């Protein structure tokens, strides 16, 4: 706006800044789009926005397309989407906003991203419930607002981008997927229960025919194999059990088969018992394979944790937390009592002592400790486990260097505690002199000790008269 001036003075111009317009940043699988918001007053009224975006004509009255930045390929779309998920500004988005949104107010769906844009680009950003309603309306009428795009075009783009983004989010290799460990330890525990049930059923069922065999063979696997091989107890002497049983056990079995008090059973019953025994054997063999698989997975996923507490305890900790990342977020105090939540809350409710250990109790290091030291060792072990878990979850090394060092420190602490106990048992207090008994017969000389007083045999004999006098005085 130019103003007239008096003669002899220099003319000057006063610039009046135009009010900032609001732009809406919207991400699509095809590219970034900027919409100009025509009616900002309706942002506070959710019902009015819903009514406006119910038809394409109403949507076009609310917003209009200002600029669109198309992705050239899937890799570019993936990079942009990954940046948006992590609330970061990609290079393409930065160029796009500098070109089309400088000096304007930008409405977007991520408050954290808005803070970065304001800090780095100097563009004012808005994030509110009204903006979210506006986003919902634009998403509903997206094809009409952008133009030239249909659901048939958008759907495959969105599907491909979502698959690529899911693969990108797995930043570690497939060997690091802890879901396999969670499933494997769950299956292993279920197999143990089923195996125990099946083995007890075989013993009970075959015990009607050969009850003495239950006490002779304690191992369930050997029992099932013997049932399959022997069948009827009358044929026990005809079979060679050297591949399954020891010589002494085999001889005891054959001797007991001759004088057994069991009942006779039919061939059909024997066949059914053998089928169940075969199930026990096959499940036992599969359990061994599953344990080897779990062992290899744990060594790949969490080598440091495995060195400290073993494969089974480590896998149960990961399973209980849900994932290795979730377990890494827990402090050492939580790792220590993980699995004992019920006892913890019961103790808090009844104001009793809280538990000292949960799943970590089954670790070999705690098993080696004496009962009175288990609480101290579990606390030390949990602290080392918390560090090892974080290295396994977030570190890049696949070697158990920290785990080995931590285990040595826990073992040293255990030896230190046991050493203190041995010292107390021997009557030697570390760093302190033993207290001397007070002796009246020794003089209180500061430097030299006098010899003890000579033995007086007359002091052993008591006079009867003296005793009588004492009694009379008491009376």
Coordinates of C-alpha atoms in Angstrom, one line a residue:
X1 CA 0.0 0.0 0.0
X2 CA 1.7 3.2 -1.1
X3 CA 1.1 6.4 0.8
X4 CA 1.5 10.0 -0.4
X5 CA 4.2 12.0 1.3
X6 CA 5.1 15.6 1.8
X7 CA 7.4 17.3 -0.6
X8 CA 11.1 16.9 0.4
X9 CA 10.5 13.5 2.2
X10 CA 11.3 10.1 0.8
X11 CA 8.3 7.9 0.0
X12 CA 8.0 4.6 1.9
X13 CA 5.8 1.5 1.4
X14 CA 3.9 -0.3 4.2
X15 CA 3.3 -4.0 3.5
X16 CA 0.3 -5.6 5.1
X17 CA 0.9 -9.4 5.4
X18 CA -2.0 -11.6 4.1
X19 CA -3.6 -14.0 6.6
X20 CA -2.1 -17.5 6.6
X21 CA -4.1 -20.1 4.8
X22 CA -4.5 -23.6 6.2
X23 CA -3.2 -26.6 4.2
X24 CA -3.8 -30.2 5.0
X25 CA -1.0 -32.7 4.5
X26 CA -2.4 -36.1 3.5
X27 CA -0.4 -39.3 2.7
X28 CA -1.6 -41.8 0.1
X29 CA 0.0 -45.0 -1.3
X30 CA 0.4 -43.0 -4.6
X31 CA 2.1 -39.9 -3.0
X32 CA 1.9 -36.9 -0.8
X33 CA -1.0 -34.5 -1.3
X34 CA -1.7 -30.9 -0.1
X35 CA -5.3 -29.8 0.3
X36 CA -6.3 -26.2 0.7
X37 CA -8.9 -25.8 3.5
X38 CA -11.6 -23.5 2.3
X39 CA -13.9 -23.3 5.4
X40 CA -11.8 -23.4 8.6
X41 CA -14.7 -22.5 10.8
X42 CA -16.3 -26.0 10.4
X43 CA -13.2 -27.7 12.0
X44 CA -14.6 -27.3 15.5
X45 CA -18.0 -28.8 14.5
X46 CA -17.6 -32.6 13.9
X47 CA -21.2 -33.0 12.8
X48 CA -20.9 -30.2 10.2
X49 CA -17.7 -31.8 8.8
X50 CA -19.4 -35.2 8.6
X51 CA -22.3 -33.7 6.7
X52 CA -20.0 -31.8 4.4
X53 CA -18.0 -34.8 3.4
X54 CA -21.0 -37.0 2.9
X55 CA -21.1 -36.0 -0.8
X56 CA -18.3 -35.3 -3.3
X57 CA -19.7 -31.8 -3.9
X58 CA -19.7 -31.0 -0.2
X59 CA -16.2 -32.3 0.1
X60 CA -15.0 -30.1 -2.8
X61 CA -16.5 -27.0 -1.0
X62 CA -14.5 -27.9 2.1
X63 CA -11.1 -28.6 0.6
X64 CA -9.4 -28.4 -2.8
X65 CA -6.2 -30.0 -4.2
X66 CA -3.3 -27.6 -4.2
X67 CA -0.3 -29.9 -4.9
X68 CA 0.5 -33.6 -5.3
X69 CA 3.9 -35.4 -5.2
X70 CA 3.7 -38.8 -6.9
X71 CA 6.0 -41.6 -5.8
X72 CA 8.1 -42.9 -8.7
X73 CA 8.5 -46.5 -7.5
X74 CA 7.7 -48.8 -4.5
X75 CA 11.1 -48.2 -2.9
X76 CA 10.5 -44.5 -2.8
X77 CA 7.0 -45.1 -1.3
X78 CA 8.4 -47.5 1.3
X79 CA 11.1 -44.9 2.3
X80 CA 8.5 -42.2 2.7
X81 CA 6.1 -44.4 4.6
X82 CA 8.8 -45.7 7.0
X83 CA 9.8 -42.1 7.7
X84 CA 6.2 -41.2 8.5
X85 CA 5.8 -44.2 10.8
X86 CA 9.0 -43.1 12.7
X87 CA 7.8 -39.5 12.8
X88 CA 10.7 -38.3 10.6
X89 CA 10.9 -35.9 7.7
X90 CA 12.0 -37.6 4.5
X91 CA 14.0 -35.7 1.7
X92 CA 11.0 -35.8 -0.7
X93 CA 8.6 -34.5 1.9
X94 CA 11.0 -31.7 2.9
X95 CA 11.3 -30.5 -0.7
X96 CA 7.6 -30.8 -1.3
X97 CA 6.7 -28.7 1.8
X98 CA 9.4 -26.1 1.1
X99 CA 8.0 -25.6 -2.4
X100 CA 4.3 -25.5 -1.6
X101 CA 3.7 -24.8 2.1
X102 CA 6.1 -22.0 3.2
X103 CA 4.3 -19.2 5.0
X104 CA 1.2 -21.3 5.5
X105 CA -0.3 -23.2 8.4
X106 CA -0.1 -26.9 8.0
X107 CA -2.6 -29.4 9.4
X108 CA -1.4 -33.0 9.9
X109 CA -2.2 -36.2 11.8
X110 CA 1.1 -36.6 13.8
X111 CA 1.9 -34.1 16.5
X112 CA 5.5 -35.3 16.8
X113 CA 6.1 -34.8 13.0
X114 CA 4.5 -31.4 13.3
X115 CA 7.0 -30.4 15.9
X116 CA 9.9 -31.4 13.7
X117 CA 8.5 -29.6 10.6
X118 CA 8.1 -26.4 12.7
X119 CA 11.6 -26.7 14.1
X120 CA 13.4 -27.5 10.8
X121 CA 11.3 -25.8 8.2
X122 CA 9.7 -23.0 10.2
X123 CA 6.2 -23.9 9.0
X124 CA 3.4 -23.5 11.6
X125 CA 1.6 -26.8 12.3
X126 CA -1.8 -27.6 13.7
X127 CA -2.9 -30.9 15.3
X128 CA -6.3 -31.2 16.9
X129 CA -9.5 -33.4 17.0
X130 CA -10.9 -31.2 14.2
X131 CA -8.0 -31.9 12.0
X132 CA -8.5 -35.7 12.6
X133 CA -12.2 -35.4 11.6
X134 CA -11.0 -33.5 8.5
X135 CA -8.6 -36.3 7.7
X136 CA -11.4 -38.8 8.0
X137 CA -13.5 -36.9 5.6
X138 CA -10.7 -36.5 3.0
X139 CA -10.0 -40.3 3.3
X140 CA -13.7 -41.0 2.6
X141 CA -13.8 -38.9 -0.5
X142 CA -10.1 -39.3 -1.6
X143 CA -10.8 -40.6 -5.1
X144 CA -13.1 -37.7 -5.9
X145 CA -10.8 -35.1 -4.5
X146 CA -7.6 -36.2 -6.1
X147 CA -9.1 -37.2 -9.5
X148 CA -7.8 -39.8 -11.8
X149 CA -7.6 -42.5 -9.1
X150 CA -10.0 -45.3 -8.4
X151 CA -10.3 -48.0 -5.8
X152 CA -8.8 -50.4 -8.3
X153 CA -5.7 -48.3 -8.5
X154 CA -5.3 -47.5 -4.8
X155 CA -6.0 -51.0 -3.4
X156 CA -3.0 -52.8 -5.0
X157 CA -0.7 -49.9 -4.1
X158 CA -1.9 -50.0 -0.5
X159 CA -1.5 -53.7 -0.3
X160 CA 2.0 -53.7 -1.8
X161 CA 3.1 -50.9 0.4
X162 CA 1.8 -52.5 3.6
X163 CA 3.6 -55.7 2.8
X164 CA 6.9 -53.8 2.1
X165 CA 6.5 -51.8 5.3
X166 CA 5.9 -55.0 7.4
X167 CA 9.1 -56.5 6.0
X168 CA 10.9 -53.3 6.7
X169 CA 9.8 -53.2 10.3
X170 CA 11.6 -56.5 10.8
X171 CA 14.9 -54.8 10.8
X172 CA 16.7 -57.8 12.0
X173 CA 17.3 -61.0 10.1
X174 CA 14.8 -63.9 10.1
X175 CA 17.1 -65.8 12.5
X176 CA 16.3 -63.1 15.1
X177 CA 12.5 -63.6 15.0
X178 CA 11.6 -64.4 18.6
X179 CA 8.0 -65.6 17.7
X180 CA 9.4 -69.0 16.9
X181 CA 10.9 -69.3 20.4
X182 CA 7.6 -68.3 22.0
X183 CA 5.7 -70.9 20.0
X184 CA 8.4 -73.6 20.6
X185 CA 8.5 -73.3 24.4
X186 CA 4.7 -73.3 24.5
X187 CA 4.6 -76.5 22.5
X188 CA 7.4 -78.0 24.6
X189 CA 5.5 -77.4 27.8
X190 CA 2.3 -78.9 26.3
X191 CA 4.2 -81.9 25.0
X192 CA 5.6 -82.6 28.5
X193 CA 2.0 -82.6 29.9
X194 CA 0.7 -84.8 27.2
X195 CA 3.7 -87.2 27.4
X196 CA 3.2 -87.5 31.2
X197 CA -0.5 -88.3 30.7
X198 CA 0.1 -90.8 28.0
X199 CA 2.9 -92.5 29.9
X200 CA 0.8 -92.8 33.0
X201 CA -2.0 -94.3 31.0
X202 CA 0.3 -96.9 29.4
X203 CA 1.6 -97.9 32.9
X204 CA -1.9 -98.1 34.3
X205 CA -3.3 -100.0 31.3
X206 CA -0.5 -102.5 30.9
X207 CA -0.2 -102.8 34.7
X208 CA -3.3 -105.0 34.7
X209 CA -1.4 -107.5 32.7
X210 CA 2.1 -107.1 34.2
X211 CA 2.0 -105.0 37.4
X212 CA 5.5 -105.9 38.6
X213 CA 7.0 -104.1 35.5
X214 CA 6.0 -100.7 36.8
X215 CA 8.5 -100.9 39.7
X216 CA 11.3 -102.6 37.6
X217 CA 11.4 -99.9 34.9
X218 CA 11.2 -96.3 36.1
X219 CA 11.8 -94.5 32.8
X220 CA 8.7 -93.9 30.7
X221 CA 10.4 -94.1 27.4
X222 CA 12.0 -97.5 28.3
X223 CA 8.7 -98.7 29.6
X224 CA 6.9 -97.9 26.4
X225 CA 9.6 -99.5 24.2
X226 CA 9.6 -102.6 26.3
X227 CA 5.8 -102.9 26.0
X228 CA 6.0 -102.6 22.2
X229 CA 8.8 -105.2 22.0
X230 CA 7.4 -107.7 24.5
X231 CA 3.7 -107.6 24.1
X232 CA 2.4 -110.6 26.2
X233 CA 4.5 -111.1 29.4
X234 CA 4.6 -114.9 28.6
X235 CA 7.0 -114.1 25.7
X236 CA 9.4 -112.0 27.8
X237 CA 12.0 -114.8 27.9
X238 CA 12.0 -115.0 24.1
X239 CA 13.0 -111.3 23.6
X240 CA 16.4 -109.6 23.8
X241 CA 16.0 -106.2 25.6
X242 CA 19.7 -105.3 25.5
X243 CA 19.0 -102.3 23.2
X244 CA 16.6 -100.8 25.7
X245 CA 17.4 -102.1 29.2
X246 CA 20.5 -102.8 31.3
X247 CA 21.4 -106.5 31.9
X248 CA 20.3 -106.4 35.6
X249 CA 17.0 -104.8 34.8
X250 CA 16.4 -107.2 31.9
X251 CA 17.0 -110.2 34.1
X252 CA 14.7 -108.9 36.8
X253 CA 12.0 -108.3 34.2
X254 CA 12.2 -111.8 32.8
X255 CA 12.2 -113.3 36.3
X256 CA 9.1 -111.2 37.3
X257 CA 7.3 -112.2 34.1
X258 CA 7.3 -115.9 35.2
X259 CA 5.7 -115.3 38.6
X260 CA 3.6 -112.3 37.7
X261 CA 0.2 -111.9 39.3
X262 CA -1.3 -109.9 36.4
X263 CA -4.5 -110.9 34.5
X264 CA -4.5 -112.3 31.0
X265 CA -5.6 -109.9 28.2
X266 CA -6.6 -110.5 24.6
X267 CA -4.6 -109.8 21.5
X268 CA -6.9 -106.9 20.6
X269 CA -6.2 -105.2 24.0
X270 CA -2.5 -105.7 23.6
X271 CA -2.6 -104.0 20.1
X272 CA -4.4 -101.0 21.5
X273 CA -1.8 -100.7 24.4
X274 CA 1.0 -101.0 21.8
X275 CA -0.5 -98.2 19.7
X276 CA -0.6 -95.9 22.8
X277 CA 3.0 -96.9 23.7
X278 CA 4.1 -96.1 20.1
X279 CA 2.5 -92.6 20.5
X280 CA 4.6 -92.1 23.7
X281 CA 7.8 -93.1 21.9
X282 CA 7.1 -90.9 18.8
X283 CA 6.2 -87.9 21.0
X284 CA 9.3 -88.4 23.1
X285 CA 11.5 -88.4 19.9
X286 CA 9.7 -85.3 18.6
X287 CA 10.3 -83.6 22.0
X288 CA 14.0 -84.2 21.7
X289 CA 14.0 -82.7 18.2
X290 CA 12.0 -79.7 19.4
X291 CA 14.4 -79.1 22.3
X292 CA 17.3 -79.1 19.8
X293 CA 15.5 -76.7 17.6
X294 CA 14.7 -74.4 20.6
X295 CA 18.3 -74.6 21.7
X296 CA 19.6 -73.4 18.3
X297 CA 17.0 -70.6 18.1
X298 CA 17.9 -69.3 21.6
X299 CA 21.6 -69.4 20.8
X300 CA 20.8 -67.3 17.7
X301 CA 18.3 -64.9 19.2
X302 CA 19.5 -64.4 22.8
X303 CA 23.0 -65.9 23.2
X304 CA 23.9 -63.9 26.4
X305 CA 20.6 -64.7 28.2
X306 CA 21.1 -68.4 27.2
X307 CA 24.6 -68.5 28.8
X308 CA 23.2 -67.0 32.0
X309 CA 20.0 -69.0 32.6
X310 CA 19.9 -71.7 30.0
X311 CA 17.6 -72.3 27.0
X312 CA 14.4 -73.3 28.7
X313 CA 14.4 -70.5 31.4
X314 CA 15.4 -67.9 28.8
X315 CA 12.7 -69.0 26.4
X316 CA 10.1 -69.0 29.2
X317 CA 11.1 -65.4 30.1
X318 CA 10.7 -64.3 26.5
X319 CA 7.4 -66.1 26.2
X320 CA 6.1 -64.5 29.4
X321 CA 7.0 -61.0 28.3
X322 CA 5.6 -61.5 24.8
X323 CA 8.8 -60.8 22.9
X324 CA 12.5 -60.1 23.4
X325 CA 12.0 -56.3 23.0
X326 CA 9.3 -56.3 25.6
X327 CA 11.5 -58.3 28.0
X328 CA 14.4 -55.8 27.4
X329 CA 12.1 -53.0 28.6
X330 CA 11.7 -54.6 32.0
X331 CA 14.0 -53.6 34.8
X332 CA 16.0 -56.2 36.7
X333 CA 13.5 -56.2 39.6
X334 CA 10.7 -57.2 37.3
X335 CA 12.8 -59.9 35.6
X336 CA 13.6 -61.3 39.0
X337 CA 9.9 -62.0 39.9
X338 CA 8.6 -62.5 36.4
X339 CA 6.2 -65.4 36.6
X340 CA 5.4 -64.9 40.3
X341 CA 2.8 -62.1 39.8
X342 CA 0.1 -64.0 41.6
X343 CA 2.3 -64.4 44.7
X344 CA 3.5 -60.8 44.5
X345 CA 0.0 -59.3 44.5
X346 CA -1.2 -61.7 47.2
X347 CA 1.8 -60.6 49.3
X348 CA 1.0 -56.9 48.7
X349 CA -2.6 -57.4 49.6
X350 CA -2.0 -59.4 52.8
X351 CA 1.1 -57.3 53.7
X352 CA 3.4 -60.3 53.8
X353 CA 6.9 -60.7 52.3
X354 CA 7.0 -60.4 48.5
X355 CA 8.5 -63.3 46.4
X356 CA 12.2 -63.3 45.8
X357 CA 12.1 -65.1 42.4
X358 CA 9.8 -66.3 39.7
X359 CA 10.7 -68.2 36.5
X360 CA 14.4 -67.4 37.1
X361 CA 14.3 -69.8 40.1
X362 CA 14.9 -72.7 37.7
X363 CA 18.2 -71.4 36.5
X364 CA 21.2 -73.6 37.3
X365 CA 23.0 -70.8 39.2
X366 CA 20.2 -70.4 41.7
X367 CA 19.9 -74.2 42.0
X368 CA 23.6 -74.4 43.0
X369 CA 23.1 -71.9 45.8
X370 CA 22.2 -72.8 49.4
X371 CA 18.6 -72.1 50.4
X372 CA 19.5 -69.0 52.4
X373 CA 21.4 -67.5 49.5
X374 CA 18.9 -68.1 46.8
X375 CA 17.3 -64.7 47.2
X376 CA 20.6 -62.8 47.0
X377 CA 21.8 -64.8 44.0
X378 CA 18.5 -64.4 42.2
X379 CA 18.8 -60.6 42.6
X380 CA 22.4 -60.6 41.3
X381 CA 21.4 -62.9 38.4
X382 CA 18.4 -60.8 37.5
X383 CA 20.5 -57.7 37.3
X384 CA 23.0 -59.4 34.9
X385 CA 20.1 -60.9 32.9
X386 CA 18.5 -57.5 32.4
X387 CA 21.8 -56.2 30.8
X388 CA 22.3 -59.3 28.7
X389 CA 18.7 -59.2 27.4
X390 CA 19.2 -55.6 26.2
X391 CA 22.4 -56.5 24.5
X392 CA 20.6 -59.4 22.8
X393 CA 17.6 -57.3 21.7
X394 CA 19.4 -54.1 20.6
X395 CA 23.0 -55.1 20.0
X396 CA 24.4 -56.3 16.7
X397 CA 26.9 -58.9 18.0
X398 CA 25.9 -62.6 17.9
X399 CA 28.4 -63.7 20.4
X400 CA 27.8 -64.2 24.1
X401 CA 30.7 -62.1 25.4
X402 CA 28.7 -60.2 28.0
X403 CA 26.8 -63.3 29.1
X404 CA 30.0 -65.2 29.8
X405 CA 31.5 -62.3 31.8
X406 CA 28.2 -61.9 33.8
X407 CA 28.0 -65.6 34.6
X408 CA 31.6 -65.5 36.0
X409 CA 30.7 -62.6 38.2
X410 CA 27.6 -64.3 39.5
X411 CA 29.6 -67.5 40.2
X412 CA 32.2 -65.4 42.0
X413 CA 29.5 -63.8 44.2
X414 CA 28.2 -67.3 45.0
X415 CA 31.6 -68.5 46.0
X416 CA 32.0 -65.3 48.1
X417 CA 28.8 -66.0 50.0
X418 CA 29.7 -69.7 50.5
X419 CA 33.2 -68.6 51.7
X420 CA 31.7 -66.4 54.4
X421 CA 29.6 -69.3 55.6
X422 CA 32.7 -71.6 55.9
X423 CA 34.5 -68.9 57.8
X424 CA 31.7 -68.5 60.3
X425 CA 31.5 -72.3 60.8
X426 CA 35.2 -72.4 61.5
X427 CA 34.8 -69.6 64.2
X428 CA 37.0 -67.1 62.3
X429 CA 35.5 -63.7 61.6
X430 CA 37.1 -62.1 58.6
X431 CA 39.0 -58.9 59.6
X432 CA 38.2 -59.2 63.3
X433 CA 40.1 -60.7 66.3
X434 CA 38.4 -63.3 68.3
X435 CA 37.3 -62.1 71.7
X436 CA 39.3 -63.4 74.7
X437 CA 37.5 -64.9 77.7
X438 CA 37.7 -63.0 81.0
X439 CA 39.9 -64.8 83.5
X440 CA 40.0 -63.6 87.1
X441 CA 43.1 -65.6 87.8
X442 CA 45.2 -63.4 85.4
X443 CA 46.5 -60.1 86.5
X444 CA 45.3 -57.0 84.7
X445 CA 48.8 -56.2 83.5
X446 CA 48.8 -54.2 80.3
X447 CA 51.8 -55.8 78.7
X448 CA 52.5 -59.2 80.3
X449 CA 50.1 -62.0 81.3
X450 CA 50.8 -63.7 84.6
X451 CA 50.7 -67.5 84.9
X452 CA 47.4 -69.0 86.0
X453 CA 46.7 -69.7 89.7
X454 CA 47.8 -73.2 90.9
X455 CA 45.1 -75.8 91.2
X456 CA 43.6 -76.1 94.7
X457 CA 42.2 -79.5 95.4
X458 CA 40.7 -78.4 98.8
X459 CA 38.3 -76.2 97.0
X460 CA 36.5 -79.3 95.6
X461 CA 35.5 -80.5 99.1
X462 CA 32.5 -78.7 100.6
X463 CA 31.8 -78.7 104.3
X464 CA 28.4 -80.0 105.4
X465 CA 28.2 -77.5 108.2
X466 CA 28.6 -74.6 105.8
X467 CA 25.7 -76.0 103.7
X468 CA 23.5 -76.3 106.8
X469 CA 24.3 -72.7 107.8
X470 CA 23.4 -71.4 104.3
X471 CA 20.1 -73.3 104.4
X472 CA 19.2 -71.8 107.8
X473 CA 20.0 -68.3 106.7
X474 CA 17.7 -68.8 103.7
X475 CA 14.9 -70.0 105.9

